[in-house]
Each structure stands twice: as structure tokens, then as C-alpha cells.
Amino acid sequence: MSEPYFDYDVLIVGAGAAGVGVAIALQDAGIDRILVVDRYGIGASFSVWPEETRFITPSFPTNSVGMLDINSIAIGVSAAHSLRVEHPTGLQFAAHLNAVANYFALPVREGCHVTGVRKEGEGFVVETDDEPLRANHVIWAAGEFQYPRHLVFPGSEYCRHTATIGSYEDVEGNDVIVIGGYESGIDAAYHLAYYDCRVRVFDSGCPWESTSSDPSVALSPFTLERMREDWFDEQVELHAHTKVVSVTHDGDRYHVVTSDGVTHETDSPPLLAAGFEGGHSLVADLFELRPDGFPVLTDEDESTTTPGLFLCGPAVRHDGHVFCFIYKYRQRFAVVARAIANALDRPSDGLEIYRTWGMFLDDLSCCGGECVC
């Protein structure tokens, strides 16, 4: 099959931190026939965060791991410098991603809804709601946080997922039950308590007492620090090792039943902080899946069953290594870019600079553990 058959060398699905970051790495590798597509727009997943929610990983110019900015996605850019904040809001970071994409002149097609991906010959056909797009390689970097996990237990349809909250100040009632005690659950409790609401948090584990230093399995230092506020201590009840098994609604009250057989009542819809399904589920048939449901990948983050298809973003897993934060999965940008450059017989010398940024191309080192993001 001749190369002109393909519209692009690389088509990237998703214009979030992963999609924008890996696109810049591809440019550094000398690959210019690329296109980034997104159903909504650049940074769309971040722009719909609750108004009060902040990045739990800090942006600042120096830190203990020697990186310029933990939340930066490309060499020479920094959310800390451009936004002048340490913990950006979702809207702020979305604006930062737009500025970065504009600065690097990335070819981004917004409002392009991908409906399917299929292998055809040596390349791919990416079906969209407008027209089919053809590419030699596809990088799947679709929005991990656009697919809230709703169906968790019987009656979870009576709950409101924290991802649907515009502002915690607008949550009705002064007695709210939060189901899930990891980052999004504690974030909800923190802000609701600030607005003088009584909050009960139920979690099947006890992440706020974990001794791990890995924020993939334990609460971040930023979150633990916020939990020390006086209003949090006064307004929030933490129920560890108390799994919610069902929720019912009788018209006036919500009844939350926990694994110990106790029923907890509230007049406000419980908030569900159950995480997200992840965009990789939309192309699961093109990957071999691990027992935990995440894709099996080669050392270059390529599908083991569909050559030419790569995964980029927080769904990347290698054995017990979890890459669910920007500073973790950006380690993989140059790995993917180099693999594609080699496949296209392009020199990848431009990626050598990534070694000085803490991106060791042949090293899968990262904090391990089971991701509960």
C-alpha cells in the first residue's frame, strides 16, 4: 500500500494533556503529518471540573524530583509560569493547554467525534461523524474524565456523580453523603464543609491513613493538608472500611445502606465519587486486556494485537507501574514518538533532549501500586 493513501502519518484522538503533549513530542521527532482530533475541544475534560476543584499535583519551577513543573506537558512550558498559580483550576489548565497548542502550532480539529477505529491494510481508518480519516498510526489519548462511572451498586442512579457538579456552593441540602474517599470524594467533602454543610464520607478502604507516598494509591500531600482545616474536622465524618452496597429513594429521603447493615439517611442526593471508566474502553477490542481491564502494551505503549495503535495518558500500565498523573504519563511521550519515528524511518535525534527532562526512554521506572484515580 503506497504512503499517499494515508491522510496522516499519525492521528491522535484526544486533545487533552496527553494528546497535546505527545503531539509536541512527535514534532520534536520530525513528524509533521499529524492531526489531533477531539470531540469537544482542547482541554475539554479539565474545563468541566467543579469550579472549586484544583490540581492536587503542584505546579512550581523547582521540586525534589528535578522537574521544571510537575504539570508541564512539553519542554520549555510551565503551567506555574503561565498561570501564576501553584494548584490550577480545571478551567485554568484548559486555557494553558490551548495556549501551548497555539504556540506549537499543533494541527487540532475540534468538534470531531470519533465513532470507530479499524485496521485497514498497513494503516487505520478512523471513522468520525463528518468523514473517515486515514493514518499510518493512531495514538489513542481520549478523555479519561469524560466518562464518569455511574453503575457501581444497586440504586447508584439515585446518586449524583461529582464530575457533574458545576460548583459545590450550589449543592442543595446541608447534610450530604459522599460515596468514595479518594481524591474526588475528599475534595467534595472539603468544599461542602467550607460552605457549612455536614458531610459523611464512606469508603471501602481508608486512603486518608495510607502510608504510601504514591498518590496513585494514597491521598496527595495537598489533600491531606486541606483535611487539617478546622471546618473539615468539625463538619466531616469519615467512615473507613464501610462499603456502600445500595441506595434507595422514597420520594423525600435517600437511604444509603452500608456493608455493616446500617442505613444512613439524607434528604440530598448522595454524591458518587467512584472515578471514571476511561476512554480506552471505546477501543478495547483493539487491545488485549489485562485482568484489571487495562490494555496490555508493548514496551513502546503499542497494542500487542493491533500494530500501529498506541495508548497515551493515564490508562497506561506496565506490570504494577501506574501512569495516572501528568508527571507520570508524560514519561511515555518520547517513547511513543521514537517508536513511530523509527517505523517511519525518520531520525529521532530531536528526542534526545527528553532524557534531560527525566524521560528515560528505556526505563519503565515509576511508583507502583494499584491505581484508584
XYZ file of N, CA and C in Angstrom, residues 23-131:
327
model
N 1.735 15.063 20.846
C 1.820 15.715 19.539
C 3.083 16.576 19.441
N 3.420 17.258 20.523
C 4.637 18.070 20.536
C 5.868 17.179 20.445
N 5.833 16.038 21.134
C 6.951 15.096 21.049
C 7.118 14.567 19.630
N 6.002 14.325 18.940
C 6.078 13.882 17.546
C 6.723 14.954 16.675
N 6.371 16.201 16.898
C 7.003 17.287 16.149
C 8.500 17.332 16.424
N 8.874 17.125 17.689
C 10.302 17.106 18.028
C 11.022 15.957 17.327
N 10.280 14.902 16.998
C 10.861 13.771 16.277
C 10.852 13.989 14.772
N 10.422 15.158 14.329
C 10.431 15.464 12.904
C 9.237 14.944 12.139
N 8.177 14.573 12.846
C 6.971 14.069 12.194
C 5.965 15.204 12.107
N 5.647 15.652 10.911
C 4.773 16.810 10.777
C 3.416 16.500 10.161
N 3.252 15.315 9.578
C 1.941 14.956 9.019
C 1.087 14.318 10.108
N 0.673 15.166 11.063
C -0.108 14.685 12.192
C -1.407 15.486 12.273
N -2.380 14.914 12.949
C -3.632 15.610 13.232
C -4.123 15.173 14.603
N -4.543 16.148 15.410
C -5.146 15.884 16.710
C -6.635 16.168 16.585
N -7.472 15.218 16.961
C -8.921 15.430 16.892
C -9.518 15.283 18.287
N -10.564 16.061 18.538
C -11.240 15.977 19.826
C -12.731 16.236 19.624
N -13.526 15.484 20.339
C -14.979 15.608 20.201
C -15.472 16.999 20.597
N -14.818 17.595 21.593
C -15.231 18.913 22.068
C -14.183 19.973 21.732
N -13.048 19.924 22.381
C -12.019 20.923 22.149
C -10.820 20.664 23.027
N -9.805 21.475 22.893
C -8.567 21.302 23.664
C -8.862 21.484 25.157
N -8.459 20.501 25.944
C -8.628 20.590 27.392
C -10.052 20.479 27.873
N -10.929 19.870 27.072
C -12.353 19.817 27.413
C -12.611 19.102 28.732
N -11.862 18.028 29.014
C -12.080 17.290 30.261
C -11.806 18.159 31.480
N -10.797 19.024 31.379
C -10.451 19.894 32.503
C -11.467 21.019 32.674
N -12.007 21.506 31.579
C -12.886 22.671 31.643
C -14.207 22.390 32.338
N -14.584 21.117 32.485
C -15.849 20.785 33.144
C -15.657 20.341 34.588
N -14.457 20.497 35.126
C -14.258 20.211 36.548
C -15.159 21.114 37.393
N -15.521 20.684 38.609
C -16.203 21.610 39.520
C -15.388 22.891 39.695
N -16.080 23.988 39.842
C -15.434 25.298 39.885
C -14.334 25.380 40.941
N -14.540 24.714 42.074
C -13.600 24.826 43.180
C -12.424 23.852 43.098
N -12.520 22.837 42.257
C -11.516 21.779 42.229
C -10.186 22.285 41.685
N -9.111 21.879 42.342
C -7.770 22.278 41.946
C -6.924 21.042 41.636
N -5.849 21.238 40.884
C -4.874 20.168 40.680
C -4.290 19.776 42.033
N -4.241 18.478 42.299
C -3.630 18.038 43.553
C -2.111 17.978 43.434
N -1.613 17.862 42.192
C -0.164 17.926 41.979
C 0.208 19.385 41.754
N 1.216 19.896 42.441
C 1.534 21.324 42.362
C 2.349 21.681 41.128
N 2.131 22.885 40.659
C 2.956 23.456 39.600
C 3.890 24.473 40.227
N 5.171 24.267 40.096
C 6.163 25.238 40.542
C 7.469 24.967 39.823
N 8.362 25.936 39.766
C 9.547 25.800 38.921
C 10.627 24.860 39.417
N 10.640 24.517 40.675
C 11.630 23.552 41.173
C 10.953 22.608 42.147
N 11.448 21.375 42.203
C 10.884 20.398 43.132
C 11.896 19.291 43.357
N 11.558 18.389 44.248
C 12.523 17.386 44.717
C 12.907 16.363 43.661
N 12.093 16.227 42.604
C 12.407 15.233 41.584
C 13.081 15.861 40.364
N 13.448 17.122 40.467
C 14.262 17.746 39.432
C 13.545 18.109 38.161
N 12.242 18.239 38.201
C 11.476 18.591 37.012
C 11.101 20.067 37.065
N 10.999 20.676 35.900
C 10.653 22.084 35.842
C 9.286 22.348 36.455
N 8.308 21.569 36.057
C 6.932 21.757 36.506
C 6.260 20.395 36.433
N 5.744 19.927 37.546
C 5.137 18.598 37.582
C 3.982 18.487 36.591
N 3.279 19.600 36.336
C 2.120 19.573 35.442
C 2.427 20.049 34.026
N 3.702 20.247 33.698
C 4.030 20.654 32.329
C 3.923 19.453 31.397
N 3.601 19.725 30.138
C 3.418 18.641 29.170
C 4.448 18.694 28.053
N 5.278 19.730 28.030
C 6.286 19.860 26.987
C 7.480 20.621 27.549
N 8.639 20.338 27.002
C 9.856 21.011 27.440
C 9.741 22.501 27.129
N 10.043 23.318 28.135
C 10.034 24.763 27.940
C 8.722 25.441 28.271
N 7.701 24.675 28.667
C 6.434 25.295 29.063
C 6.142 24.934 30.507
N 5.425 25.809 31.189
C 5.135 25.593 32.605
C 3.806 26.232 32.957
N 2.914 25.423 33.522
C 1.646 25.974 33.993
C 1.884 26.980 35.106
N 2.906 26.744 35.923
C 3.209 27.659 37.017
C 3.570 29.041 36.500
N 4.403 29.092 35.477
C 4.837 30.375 34.942
C 3.730 31.078 34.165
N 2.966 30.319 33.364
C 1.956 30.965 32.527
C 0.704 31.342 33.308
N 0.357 30.551 34.322
C -0.863 30.806 35.077
C -0.618 31.556 36.382
N 0.613 31.529 36.873
C 0.966 32.190 38.136
C 0.206 31.608 39.322
N -0.059 30.310 39.265
C -0.724 29.630 40.374
C -0.024 28.303 40.627
N -0.113 27.831 41.857
C 0.526 26.558 42.209
C -0.396 25.378 41.956
N -1.681 25.542 42.250
C -2.660 24.468 42.033
C -3.752 24.997 41.107
N -3.601 24.828 39.791
C -4.560 25.394 38.835
C -5.950 24.780 38.956
N -6.950 25.549 38.567
C -8.284 25.003 38.388
C -8.339 24.276 37.046
N -9.420 23.546 36.813
C -9.567 22.889 35.528
C -9.646 23.877 34.379
N -10.393 24.957 34.565
C -10.517 25.969 33.522
C -9.174 26.629 33.231
N -8.404 26.883 34.276
C -7.093 27.491 34.074
C -6.175 26.573 33.282
N -6.189 25.276 33.619
C -5.296 24.358 32.917
C -5.749 24.156 31.472
N -7.055 24.168 31.230
C -7.550 24.069 29.862
C -7.061 25.258 29.041
N -7.074 26.438 29.647
C -6.568 27.628 28.957
C -5.075 27.488 28.682
N -4.351 26.914 29.636
C -2.920 26.683 29.444
C -2.673 25.731 28.272
N -3.448 24.648 28.190
C -3.292 23.699 27.085
C -3.575 24.361 25.743
N -4.586 25.216 25.697
C -4.879 25.934 24.463
C -3.725 26.839 24.058
N -3.130 27.525 25.040
C -2.002 28.408 24.744
C -0.806 27.614 24.230
N -0.557 26.445 24.837
C 0.565 25.601 24.415
C 0.334 25.088 22.995
N -0.876 24.616 22.724
C -1.190 24.105 21.382
C -1.034 25.194 20.329
N -1.446 26.407 20.668
C -1.302 27.527 19.730
C 0.170 27.877 19.522
N 0.935 27.867 20.604
C 2.351 28.229 20.498
C 3.095 27.258 19.590
N 2.802 25.967 19.714
C 3.476 24.963 18.895
C 2.783 24.734 17.549
N 1.751 25.516 17.293
C 1.019 25.440 16.015
C 0.569 24.013 15.714
N -0.005 23.363 16.708
C -0.469 21.990 16.511
C -1.713 21.967 15.624
N -1.778 21.041 14.684
C -2.989 20.898 13.867
C -4.068 20.163 14.671
N -5.030 20.897 15.174
C -6.090 20.334 16.012
C -7.434 20.568 15.347
N -8.227 19.513 15.217
C -9.580 19.626 14.687
C -10.554 19.406 15.843
N -11.180 20.493 16.292
C -12.136 20.417 17.389
C -13.526 20.085 16.863
N -14.378 19.569 17.739
C -15.728 19.198 17.324
C -15.761 18.006 16.402
N -14.737 17.166 16.487
C -14.637 15.975 15.633
C -14.871 14.733 16.494
N -16.016 14.126 16.337
C -16.402 12.983 17.158
C -15.989 11.680 16.482
N -15.064 10.972 17.093
C -14.615 9.686 16.569
C -15.620 8.610 16.955
N -16.111 7.892 15.969
C -17.117 6.861 16.220
C -16.567 5.443 16.101
N -15.351 5.319 15.584
C -14.773 3.987 15.461
C -13.384 4.033 14.869
N -12.607 3.008 15.177
C -11.254 2.874 14.627
C -11.106 1.443 14.124
N -10.624 1.294 12.895
C -10.401 -0.059 12.387
C -9.098 -0.113 11.611
N -8.473 -1.274 11.697
C -7.250 -1.513 10.947
C -7.608 -1.795 9.496
N -6.872 -1.161 8.573
C -7.092 -1.404 7.152
C -5.743 -1.453 6.454
N -5.348 -2.634 6.016
C -4.043 -2.803 5.408
C -2.942 -2.511 6.407
N -2.026 -1.628 6.036
C -0.923 -1.263 6.915
C -1.240 -0.041 7.768
N -2.457 0.483 7.644
C -2.811 1.687 8.389
C -4.166 1.562 9.061
N -4.800 2.704 9.286
C -6.055 2.741 10.029
C -7.051 3.653 9.339
N -8.308 3.319 9.502
C -9.395 4.216 9.142
C -10.072 4.626 10.442
N -10.111 5.928 10.694
C -10.754 6.473 11.882
C -12.067 7.098 11.437
N -13.160 6.464 11.812
C -14.475 6.969 11.436
C -14.867 8.121 12.355
N -15.383 9.191 11.757
C -15.866 10.333 12.527
C -17.280 10.656 12.086
N -17.937 11.577 12.799
C -19.286 11.954 12.415
C -19.302 12.855 11.192
N -18.110 13.174 10.668
C -18.010 14.006 9.476
C -17.507 13.206 8.281
N -16.292 12.673 8.411
C -15.684 11.936 7.309
C -14.672 10.946 7.869
